Tab-separated table of C-alpha atoms (C1' of nucleotides) and ligand atoms in Angstrom:
chain	number	residue	atom	x	y	z
A	1	MET	CA	-17.416	-7.035	60.128
A	2	LEU	CA	-13.761	-7.605	59.411
A	3	GLN	CA	-11.285	-5.798	61.379
A	4	LYS	CA	-8.752	-3.629	58.892
A	5	LYS	CA	-6.073	-5.572	59.807
A	6	THR	CA	-7.308	-8.543	58.102
A	7	LYS	CA	-8.495	-6.512	55.098
A	8	TYR	CA	-4.905	-5.066	54.726
A	9	ALA	CA	-3.574	-8.424	55.663
A	10	ILE	CA	-5.107	-9.734	52.696
A	11	LYS	CA	-4.603	-7.093	50.052
A	12	ALA	CA	-0.665	-7.713	51.074
A	13	LEU	CA	-0.520	-10.870	50.683
A	14	LEU	CA	-2.467	-10.921	47.130
A	15	ALA	CA	-0.005	-8.135	46.277
A	16	LEU	CA	2.518	-10.812	46.835
A	17	ALA	CA	0.232	-13.543	45.139
A	18	ARG	CA	0.447	-11.195	42.116
A	19	GLU	CA	4.356	-11.440	41.460
A	20	TYR	CA	4.783	-14.781	42.861
A	21	LYS	CA	6.415	-16.637	40.106
A	22	GLU	CA	9.253	-14.659	40.724
A	23	ASN	CA	9.468	-15.314	44.470
A	24	LYS	CA	11.765	-12.246	45.202
A	25	PRO	CA	10.832	-10.090	47.883
A	26	MET	CA	8.678	-7.179	47.737
A	27	LYS	CA	9.233	-4.197	50.513
A	28	ILE	CA	6.626	-3.088	52.879
A	29	SER	CA	6.916	0.723	51.325
A	30	VAL	CA	6.277	-1.108	47.637
A	31	ILE	CA	3.267	-3.490	49.236
A	32	ALA	CA	2.052	-0.039	51.472
A	33	GLU	CA	2.010	2.425	48.266
A	34	LYS	CA	0.421	-0.484	46.046
A	35	GLU	CA	-2.507	-1.393	48.504
A	36	ALA	CA	-2.884	2.149	50.132
A	37	ILE	CA	-1.990	0.975	53.335
A	38	PRO	CA	-0.464	2.928	56.390
A	39	ARG	CA	3.334	1.789	56.178
A	40	LYS	CA	3.899	1.345	59.672
A	41	PHE	CA	0.779	-0.435	60.442
A	42	LEU	CA	1.505	-3.033	57.584
A	43	GLU	CA	5.178	-3.420	58.782
A	44	ALA	CA	3.690	-5.082	62.247
A	45	ILE	CA	0.750	-7.085	59.962
A	46	MET	CA	3.726	-8.018	57.983
A	47	LEU	CA	5.780	-9.459	60.879
A	48	GLU	CA	2.608	-11.264	62.557
A	49	LEU	CA	2.228	-13.017	59.312
A	50	ARG	CA	5.447	-14.065	59.314
A	51	HIS	CA	5.524	-15.373	62.728
A	52	HIS	CA	2.468	-17.254	61.653
A	53	GLY	CA	4.638	-19.202	58.787
A	54	LEU	CA	2.513	-17.482	55.960
A	55	VAL	CA	5.482	-15.385	54.525
A	56	GLY	CA	9.007	-15.315	54.915
A	57	SER	CA	11.461	-12.273	54.955
A	58	LYS	CA	14.445	-11.160	54.225
A	59	MET	CA	16.176	-8.365	56.186
A	60	GLY	CA	18.648	-5.556	54.572
A	61	SER	CA	18.582	-3.481	51.717
A	62	THR	CA	17.639	-5.993	49.264
A	63	GLY	CA	15.223	-7.129	51.585
A	64	GLY	CA	11.242	-7.809	51.764
A	65	TYR	CA	8.509	-9.798	52.422
A	66	TYR	CA	7.762	-13.021	49.918
A	67	LEU	CA	4.925	-15.733	50.105
A	68	ILE	CA	5.922	-19.153	51.793
A	69	LYS	CA	3.158	-21.149	50.497
A	70	HIS	CA	1.895	-20.941	46.741
A	71	PRO	CA	-0.964	-18.852	46.512
A	72	GLU	CA	-3.381	-21.337	45.795
A	73	GLU	CA	-2.448	-23.083	49.095
A	74	ILE	CA	-3.134	-19.916	51.295
A	75	MET	CA	-7.275	-19.674	51.879
A	76	LEU	CA	-9.166	-17.015	53.122
A	77	SER	CA	-10.345	-18.425	56.014
A	78	ASN	CA	-6.733	-19.114	57.172
A	79	VAL	CA	-5.696	-15.504	56.559
A	80	ILE	CA	-9.071	-14.228	58.617
A	81	ARG	CA	-8.492	-16.492	61.340
A	82	LEU	CA	-4.649	-16.067	61.820
A	83	THR	CA	-5.153	-12.327	62.024
A	84	GLY	CA	-7.964	-12.467	64.765
A	85	GLY	CA	-10.873	-12.170	62.873
A	86	PRO	CA	-13.680	-14.773	64.161
A	87	ILE	CA	-15.946	-15.860	61.337
A	88	ALA	CA	-18.865	-16.767	63.043
A	89	LEU	CA	-21.664	-14.211	64.551
A	90	LEU	CA	-21.544	-15.665	68.019
A	91	PRO	CA	-18.799	-17.175	70.491
A	92	CYS	CA	-20.575	-20.329	71.212
A	93	VAL	CA	-20.538	-21.685	67.610
A	94	SER	CA	-16.891	-20.218	66.955
A	95	LEU	CA	-14.351	-23.104	66.692
A	96	ASN	CA	-11.462	-20.581	67.452
A	97	PHE	CA	-12.871	-17.982	69.508
A	98	TYR	CA	-15.350	-20.111	71.728
A	99	GLU	CA	-16.722	-18.936	74.681
A	100	PRO	CA	-20.288	-20.099	76.283
A	101	CYS	CA	-23.456	-18.090	76.234
A	102	ILE	CA	-23.874	-17.380	79.802
A	103	GLU	CA	-27.108	-16.573	79.510
A	104	CYS	CA	-28.289	-19.962	77.408
A	105	LEU	CA	-28.096	-22.782	79.981
A	106	ASN	CA	-28.027	-25.258	77.413
A	107	GLU	CA	-26.197	-24.829	74.156
A	108	GLU	CA	-27.601	-28.210	72.853
A	109	ILE	CA	-31.129	-26.912	72.366
A	110	CYS	CA	-30.564	-23.455	71.781
A	111	GLY	CA	-32.410	-22.615	68.880
A	112	LEU	CA	-30.968	-19.262	67.739
A	113	ARG	CA	-27.419	-20.940	68.382
A	114	ASN	CA	-28.613	-23.622	65.550
A	115	VAL	CA	-29.147	-20.785	63.042
A	116	ILE	CA	-26.280	-19.309	63.732
A	117	LEU	CA	-24.202	-22.557	63.236
A	118	GLU	CA	-25.940	-23.239	59.681
A	119	VAL	CA	-24.816	-19.317	58.980
A	120	ARG	CA	-21.469	-19.974	59.980
A	121	GLU	CA	-20.996	-23.554	58.117
A	122	ALA	CA	-22.423	-21.419	55.082
A	123	SER	CA	-19.872	-18.574	55.262
A	124	ILE	CA	-16.648	-21.402	56.211
A	125	LYS	CA	-17.603	-23.112	52.936
A	126	ILE	CA	-17.038	-20.154	50.713
A	127	LEU	CA	-14.034	-18.739	52.804
A	128	SER	CA	-12.244	-22.095	53.033
A	129	LYS	CA	-12.231	-22.732	49.370
A	130	THR	CA	-11.139	-19.960	48.244
A	131	SER	CA	-7.436	-19.019	47.852
A	132	LEU	CA	-5.512	-15.856	46.677
A	133	LYS	CA	-4.830	-17.561	43.439
A	134	ASP	CA	-8.827	-17.643	42.932
A	135	ILE	CA	-9.332	-14.337	44.211
A	136	LEU	CA	-6.541	-13.128	41.420
A	137	PHE	CA	-8.881	-15.038	39.052
A	138	ARG	CA	-11.841	-12.955	40.018
A	139	GLU	CA	-10.130	-10.344	39.775
A	140	ASN	CA	-9.238	-10.859	35.949
A	141	LYS	CA	-12.555	-12.259	35.016
A	142	LEU	CA	-14.248	-9.245	36.467
A	143	SER	CA	-12.314	-6.715	34.704
A	144	LYS	CA	-12.495	-8.373	31.500
A	145	LYS	CA	-16.328	-8.012	32.203
A	146	THR	CA	-16.688	-4.578	32.890
A	147	LYS	CA	-14.189	-3.772	29.741
A	148	ALA	CA	-16.477	-5.377	27.395
A	149	LEU	CA	-19.566	-3.594	28.936
A	150	LYS	CA	-17.232	-0.430	28.223
A	151	THR	CA	-16.980	-1.139	24.514
A	152	MET	CA	-20.570	-2.048	24.246
A	153	LYS	CA	-21.626	1.260	24.805
B	1	MET	CA	-19.600	-11.025	65.483
B	2	LEU	CA	-23.191	-9.587	66.866
B	3	GLN	CA	-23.029	-7.328	69.488
B	4	LYS	CA	-24.635	-8.500	72.813
B	5	LYS	CA	-27.131	-5.828	72.448
B	6	THR	CA	-28.771	-8.023	69.182
B	7	LYS	CA	-28.369	-11.019	71.145
B	8	TYR	CA	-30.135	-10.058	73.876
B	9	ALA	CA	-32.858	-8.310	71.652
B	10	ILE	CA	-33.154	-11.757	69.791
B	11	LYS	CA	-33.814	-13.437	73.203
B	12	ALA	CA	-35.992	-10.951	74.203
B	13	LEU	CA	-38.501	-11.484	71.209
B	14	LEU	CA	-37.902	-14.985	71.523
B	15	ALA	CA	-39.717	-14.405	74.922
B	16	LEU	CA	-42.320	-12.656	73.771
B	17	ALA	CA	-42.822	-15.106	70.928
B	18	ARG	CA	-43.348	-18.256	72.920
B	19	GLU	CA	-46.325	-16.729	75.003
B	20	TYR	CA	-47.614	-15.015	71.842
B	21	LYS	CA	-51.047	-16.450	71.479
B	22	GLU	CA	-51.962	-14.408	74.779
B	23	ASN	CA	-50.595	-10.889	73.260
B	24	LYS	CA	-50.865	-9.471	76.777
B	25	PRO	CA	-47.615	-7.551	77.707
B	26	MET	CA	-44.808	-8.961	79.256
B	27	LYS	CA	-42.881	-6.823	82.100
B	28	ILE	CA	-39.274	-5.966	81.211
B	29	SER	CA	-38.155	-7.554	84.735
B	30	VAL	CA	-39.673	-10.668	83.948
B	31	ILE	CA	-38.115	-10.813	80.355
B	32	ALA	CA	-34.797	-9.556	81.792
B	33	GLU	CA	-35.056	-12.571	84.650
B	34	LYS	CA	-36.190	-15.219	82.252
B	35	GLU	CA	-33.425	-14.771	79.729
B	36	ALA	CA	-30.600	-13.723	82.274
B	37	ILE	CA	-30.480	-9.958	80.210
B	38	PRO	CA	-29.229	-6.925	82.476
B	39	ARG	CA	-32.618	-5.302	83.328
B	40	LYS	CA	-31.791	-1.674	82.953
B	41	PHE	CA	-30.127	-2.387	79.525
B	42	LEU	CA	-32.788	-4.473	78.287
B	43	GLU	CA	-35.095	-1.342	79.272
B	44	ALA	CA	-33.024	0.743	76.615
B	45	ILE	CA	-33.066	-2.429	74.076
B	46	MET	CA	-37.088	-2.883	74.254
B	47	LEU	CA	-37.621	1.208	73.925
B	48	GLU	CA	-35.717	0.968	70.418
B	49	LEU	CA	-37.347	-1.701	69.274
B	50	ARG	CA	-40.538	-0.070	69.974
B	51	HIS	CA	-39.201	2.744	68.373
B	52	HIS	CA	-38.587	0.463	64.980
B	53	GLY	CA	-41.980	-0.925	65.168
B	54	LEU	CA	-41.072	-4.397	65.923
B	55	VAL	CA	-43.007	-4.459	69.519
B	56	GLY	CA	-45.470	-2.339	71.197
B	57	SER	CA	-45.857	-1.130	75.131
B	58	LYS	CA	-48.402	-0.386	77.520
B	59	MET	CA	-47.380	2.014	80.430
B	60	GLY	CA	-48.149	1.925	83.758
B	61	SER	CA	-48.834	-1.208	86.299
B	62	THR	CA	-49.934	-3.589	84.224
B	63	GLY	CA	-47.841	-2.736	81.432
B	64	GLY	CA	-45.046	-4.049	79.459
B	65	TYR	CA	-43.914	-5.056	75.911
B	66	TYR	CA	-45.660	-7.338	73.300
B	67	LEU	CA	-44.842	-8.366	69.652
B	68	ILE	CA	-46.522	-6.401	67.065
B	69	LYS	CA	-45.594	-8.431	64.460
B	70	HIS	CA	-46.655	-12.374	64.439
B	71	PRO	CA	-43.428	-14.262	65.315
B	72	GLU	CA	-43.631	-16.074	61.905
B	73	GLU	CA	-43.109	-12.484	60.420
B	74	ILE	CA	-40.080	-11.479	62.414
B	75	MET	CA	-36.909	-12.135	60.415
B	76	LEU	CA	-33.844	-12.568	61.946
B	77	SER	CA	-32.123	-10.450	59.545
B	78	ASN	CA	-34.602	-7.742	60.403
B	79	VAL	CA	-33.622	-7.776	64.240
B	80	ILE	CA	-30.249	-8.001	63.735
B	81	ARG	CA	-30.220	-4.989	61.034
B	82	LEU	CA	-32.343	-3.006	63.573
B	83	THR	CA	-30.342	-3.194	66.497
B	84	GLY	CA	-27.220	-2.122	64.104
B	85	GLY	CA	-25.677	-5.038	63.883
B	86	PRO	CA	-23.912	-5.258	59.943
B	87	ILE	CA	-23.894	-8.890	58.594
B	88	ALA	CA	-21.566	-8.182	55.502
B	89	LEU	CA	-17.759	-8.734	56.467
B	90	LEU	CA	-16.783	-5.564	54.680
B	91	PRO	CA	-18.568	-2.476	54.441
B	92	CYS	CA	-18.523	-1.829	50.735
B	93	VAL	CA	-20.708	-5.153	50.230
B	94	SER	CA	-23.103	-4.013	53.214
B	95	LEU	CA	-26.639	-2.692	52.232
B	96	ASN	CA	-27.136	-1.333	55.299
B	97	PHE	CA	-23.682	-0.033	56.274
B	98	TYR	CA	-22.568	0.604	53.176
B	99	GLU	CA	-18.721	2.616	52.538
B	100	PRO	CA	-16.329	2.109	49.694
B	101	CYS	CA	-13.167	0.977	50.249
B	102	ILE	CA	-10.906	3.799	49.804
B	103	GLU	CA	-7.716	1.294	49.103
B	104	CYS	CA	-9.868	-0.427	46.100
B	105	LEU	CA	-9.902	2.017	43.490
B	106	ASN	CA	-12.496	0.187	41.589
B	107	GLU	CA	-14.594	-1.679	43.381
B	108	GLU	CA	-16.472	-3.441	40.404
B	109	ILE	CA	-13.265	-5.601	39.721
B	110	CYS	CA	-12.331	-6.160	43.469
B	111	GLY	CA	-11.848	-9.975	43.866
B	112	LEU	CA	-11.756	-9.784	47.287
B	113	ARG	CA	-15.131	-8.118	47.859
B	114	ASN	CA	-16.421	-10.442	45.027
B	115	VAL	CA	-16.030	-13.295	47.448
B	116	ILE	CA	-17.139	-11.421	50.493
B	117	LEU	CA	-20.178	-10.994	48.534
B	118	GLU	CA	-20.892	-14.132	48.045
B	119	VAL	CA	-20.613	-14.817	51.773
B	120	ARG	CA	-23.146	-12.348	52.504
B	121	GLU	CA	-25.533	-13.661	50.170
B	122	ALA	CA	-25.449	-16.919	51.536
B	123	SER	CA	-25.561	-15.658	55.317
B	124	ILE	CA	-28.741	-13.575	54.172
B	125	LYS	CA	-30.165	-16.036	52.620
B	126	ILE	CA	-30.288	-18.011	56.136
B	127	LEU	CA	-31.108	-15.438	58.154
B	128	SER	CA	-34.058	-13.724	56.245
B	129	LYS	CA	-35.835	-17.005	56.002
B	130	THR	CA	-35.684	-17.647	59.550
B	131	SER	CA	-38.359	-16.386	62.040
B	132	LEU	CA	-39.021	-16.200	65.745
B	133	LYS	CA	-41.300	-18.928	65.259
B	134	ASP	CA	-38.843	-20.999	63.143
B	135	ILE	CA	-36.040	-20.791	65.914
B	136	LEU	CA	-38.907	-21.880	68.528
B	137	PHE	CA	-39.601	-24.644	66.300
B	138	ARG	CA	-35.651	-25.464	66.234
B	139	GLU	CA	-35.677	-25.191	70.293
B	140	ASN	CA	-38.151	-27.998	70.290
B	141	LYS	CA	-36.912	-30.115	67.765
B	142	LEU	CA	-33.402	-29.842	69.621
B	143	SER	CA	-34.760	-30.570	73.075
B	144	LYS	CA	-36.820	-33.773	71.827
B	145	LYS	CA	-33.739	-34.935	70.460
B	146	THR	CA	-32.017	-34.790	73.411
B	147	LYS	CA	-33.970	-36.045	75.538
B	148	ALA	CA	-34.472	-39.090	72.949
B	149	LEU	CA	-30.599	-39.411	73.392
B	150	LYS	CA	-30.580	-39.234	77.154
B	151	THR	CA	-33.257	-41.855	77.084
B	152	MET	CA	-31.052	-44.189	75.130
B	153	LYS	CA	-28.376	-44.189	77.607
C	1	DA	C1'	-52.947	9.183	96.343
C	2	DA	C1'	-49.823	5.395	95.766
C	3	DA	C1'	-47.817	1.677	92.954
C	4	DT	C1'	-45.916	0.205	89.344
C	5	DA	C1'	-44.702	0.121	84.889
C	6	DT	C1'	-42.549	1.937	80.393
C	7	DA	C1'	-40.141	6.776	78.532
C	8	DC	C1'	-35.874	9.309	78.190
C	9	DT	C1'	-31.505	11.613	78.856
C	10	DA	C1'	-27.365	11.499	79.784
C	11	DC	C1'	-23.959	9.443	81.416
C	12	DT	C1'	-19.581	6.204	82.781
C	13	DA	C1'	-16.352	2.151	82.417
C	14	DT	C1'	-14.246	-0.609	79.565
C	15	DA	C1'	-12.349	-2.933	75.734
C	16	DT	C1'	-11.004	-2.687	71.013
C	17	DT	C1'	-9.027	-0.940	66.834
C	18	DA	C1'	-6.397	1.410	64.414
C	19	DG	C1'	-2.029	3.273	64.350
C	20	DT	C1'	2.381	5.792	65.313
C	21	DA	C1'	7.502	6.288	67.638
C	22	DG	C1'	11.894	4.901	67.775
C	23	DG	C1'	15.830	2.301	67.960
C	24	DA	C1'	17.936	-2.614	67.166
C	25	DA	C1'	19.564	-5.941	64.449
C	26	DT	C1'	20.648	-7.388	59.473
C	27	DT	C1'	22.209	-7.356	54.707
C	28	DA	C1'	24.333	-5.852	50.708
C	29	DA	C1'	26.971	-2.468	48.277
C	30	DA	C1'	30.065	1.200	47.704
D	1	DT	C1'	34.547	-0.719	57.065
D	2	DT	C1'	31.234	2.172	56.537
D	3	DT	C1'	26.500	3.942	54.605
D	4	DA	C1'	22.269	3.169	53.471
D	5	DA	C1'	18.684	0.462	53.002
D	6	DT	C1'	15.806	-2.624	55.133
D	7	DT	C1'	13.015	-5.966	58.475
D	8	DC	C1'	12.625	-6.674	63.420
D	9	DC	C1'	10.905	-5.582	68.050
D	10	DT	C1'	8.606	-3.057	71.806
D	11	DA	C1'	6.225	0.034	73.934
D	12	DC	C1'	2.930	3.450	73.215
D	13	DT	C1'	-1.186	6.718	71.807
D	14	DA	C1'	-5.335	8.186	70.144
D	15	DA	C1'	-9.784	7.254	68.391
D	16	DT	C1'	-14.320	4.943	68.564
D	17	DA	C1'	-17.598	1.703	69.649
D	18	DT	C1'	-19.923	-1.455	73.377
D	19	DA	C1'	-21.863	-2.520	77.485
D	20	DG	C1'	-24.391	-0.966	80.794
D	21	DT	C1'	-26.147	2.340	84.602
D	22	DA	C1'	-28.259	6.593	87.081
D	23	DG	C1'	-31.805	9.643	87.714
D	24	DT	C1'	-36.331	11.163	86.721
D	25	DA	C1'	-40.388	11.979	83.649
D	26	DT	C1'	-44.352	10.423	82.528
D	27	DA	C1'	-48.405	6.919	82.190
D	28	DT	C1'	-51.638	3.688	84.311
D	29	DT	C1'	-54.410	0.861	87.524
D	30	DT	C1'	-55.767	0.175	91.957
E	201	FES	S1	-25.666	-20.963	73.088
E	201	FES	FE1	-25.042	-19.498	72.348
E	201	FES	S2	-26.888	-18.362	71.645
E	201	FES	FE2	-27.743	-19.760	72.770
E	202	FES	S1	-13.840	-3.143	47.076
E	202	FES	FE1	-13.844	-3.833	49.650
E	202	FES	S2	-12.481	-4.917	49.327
E	202	FES	FE2	-11.936	-3.806	47.271
DNA sequence: AAATATACTACTATATTAGTAGGAATTAAA
DNA sequence: TTTAATTCCTACTAATATAGTAGTATATTT
C-alpha cells in the first residue's frame, strides 16, 4: 500500500496541475482545504517535494507553491518514489529500495522473485507512463461518463 | 511491500510443494531450517494457513504439515491475501481490504483511483494465474539457464 | 510412560507512519 | 518601518503495524 504521505503528495500536485496555466503560487492552506489534507502534514510534504525539485515555492504573504515541470512531465512513478514508496512487492526486486533476501541463497534462481519481478514490471509500465495531466484527463472522462449515466435514468 | 509473514508462508508452502507426491507431513523444524525462517514464527504462520484450509496437520511425534490442495491449485494471490497482504496500492481499490478515501468525495470520478485500479488489475492478473507449481517450474528453468551460462564460460 | 510433535494464548520489542508544535526567515503591503 | 501572512525547519509525539518469542496445553507414536 502507498503511504498517506504519497497519496497526499499526488493529490496536492494534482491541485497545482489543475491551475497550471497561470503558474502562480497556490498557498498550502488552499491546497489543504481543497484536498482535505491535514495542513501541517502537507507543509512537511510540500517542503520535501521542493527539495526534490518537483515544485518551487515563494515565501511571504503572496507566496505558495507551484509546479516546476509541466503536468505532463511529472510521472506517477516519480512521485511515488520520491515520497518513499517502494513499488515492488519484495525488496529483492526493488530498484530503489533494494535489499537482498537473506533466506534465498541465490537470487538468480529464485522462482518467487521471478514472478514478483514480472508484477513490478507490469506496475511500473503503467505508473511510469501516467502523468499528472493524464490523471486529470481521466478525471474529466470519468465525470462525463457518470453525468451521462445519470441523465439516462 | 509484502510482509515477511507472507513471504515466509509462500516459501514454506513451496517447501511442501517440492515433496508433494509423497504427501506425508513435514515438520515445522525441517521447513524452518530449509527455508531459513524463525521456527516459532513459522509455527504461528502454519497454524494460520491451516485455519484457512490451505494445509493440514498431524500432531504427535510423526506429525507435521502437508498441502491439502495440489500445488497447481494454490495461487500466489491466494496466499498473499490469506496472510493479510493487500495487493492494491490504495485501500479504495482493494477487494479484500476496502476502505473509502475520505478525501475523495466521489470515488467514481477519481482519476488517481482509476490508474491505481489498472495497476491492481495488472498485478492480480499475474498473481492469480501463478501457482506454487508454476513457481517451482520457474525455479527449474532458471537454474538450468544459469548452469548453462556457467559452463559456457 | 516418554518423547516429540502441533495448538494456542499472550506477550514484547522494534520500526514505521502520521501528524503536531513552535518558532525562524522571508516577502509584500499598509 | 511595522504588520500580517506565508514558507522553512527542527524536533517532537502518538498511534499503529510488524516481527518475533515464551510458555503451556494437547495429541500421537513408540
Ligand atoms: S530472492 Fe527475494 S524472494 Fe527469493
Ligand atoms: S478514491 Fe481513492 S484515491 Fe480517490
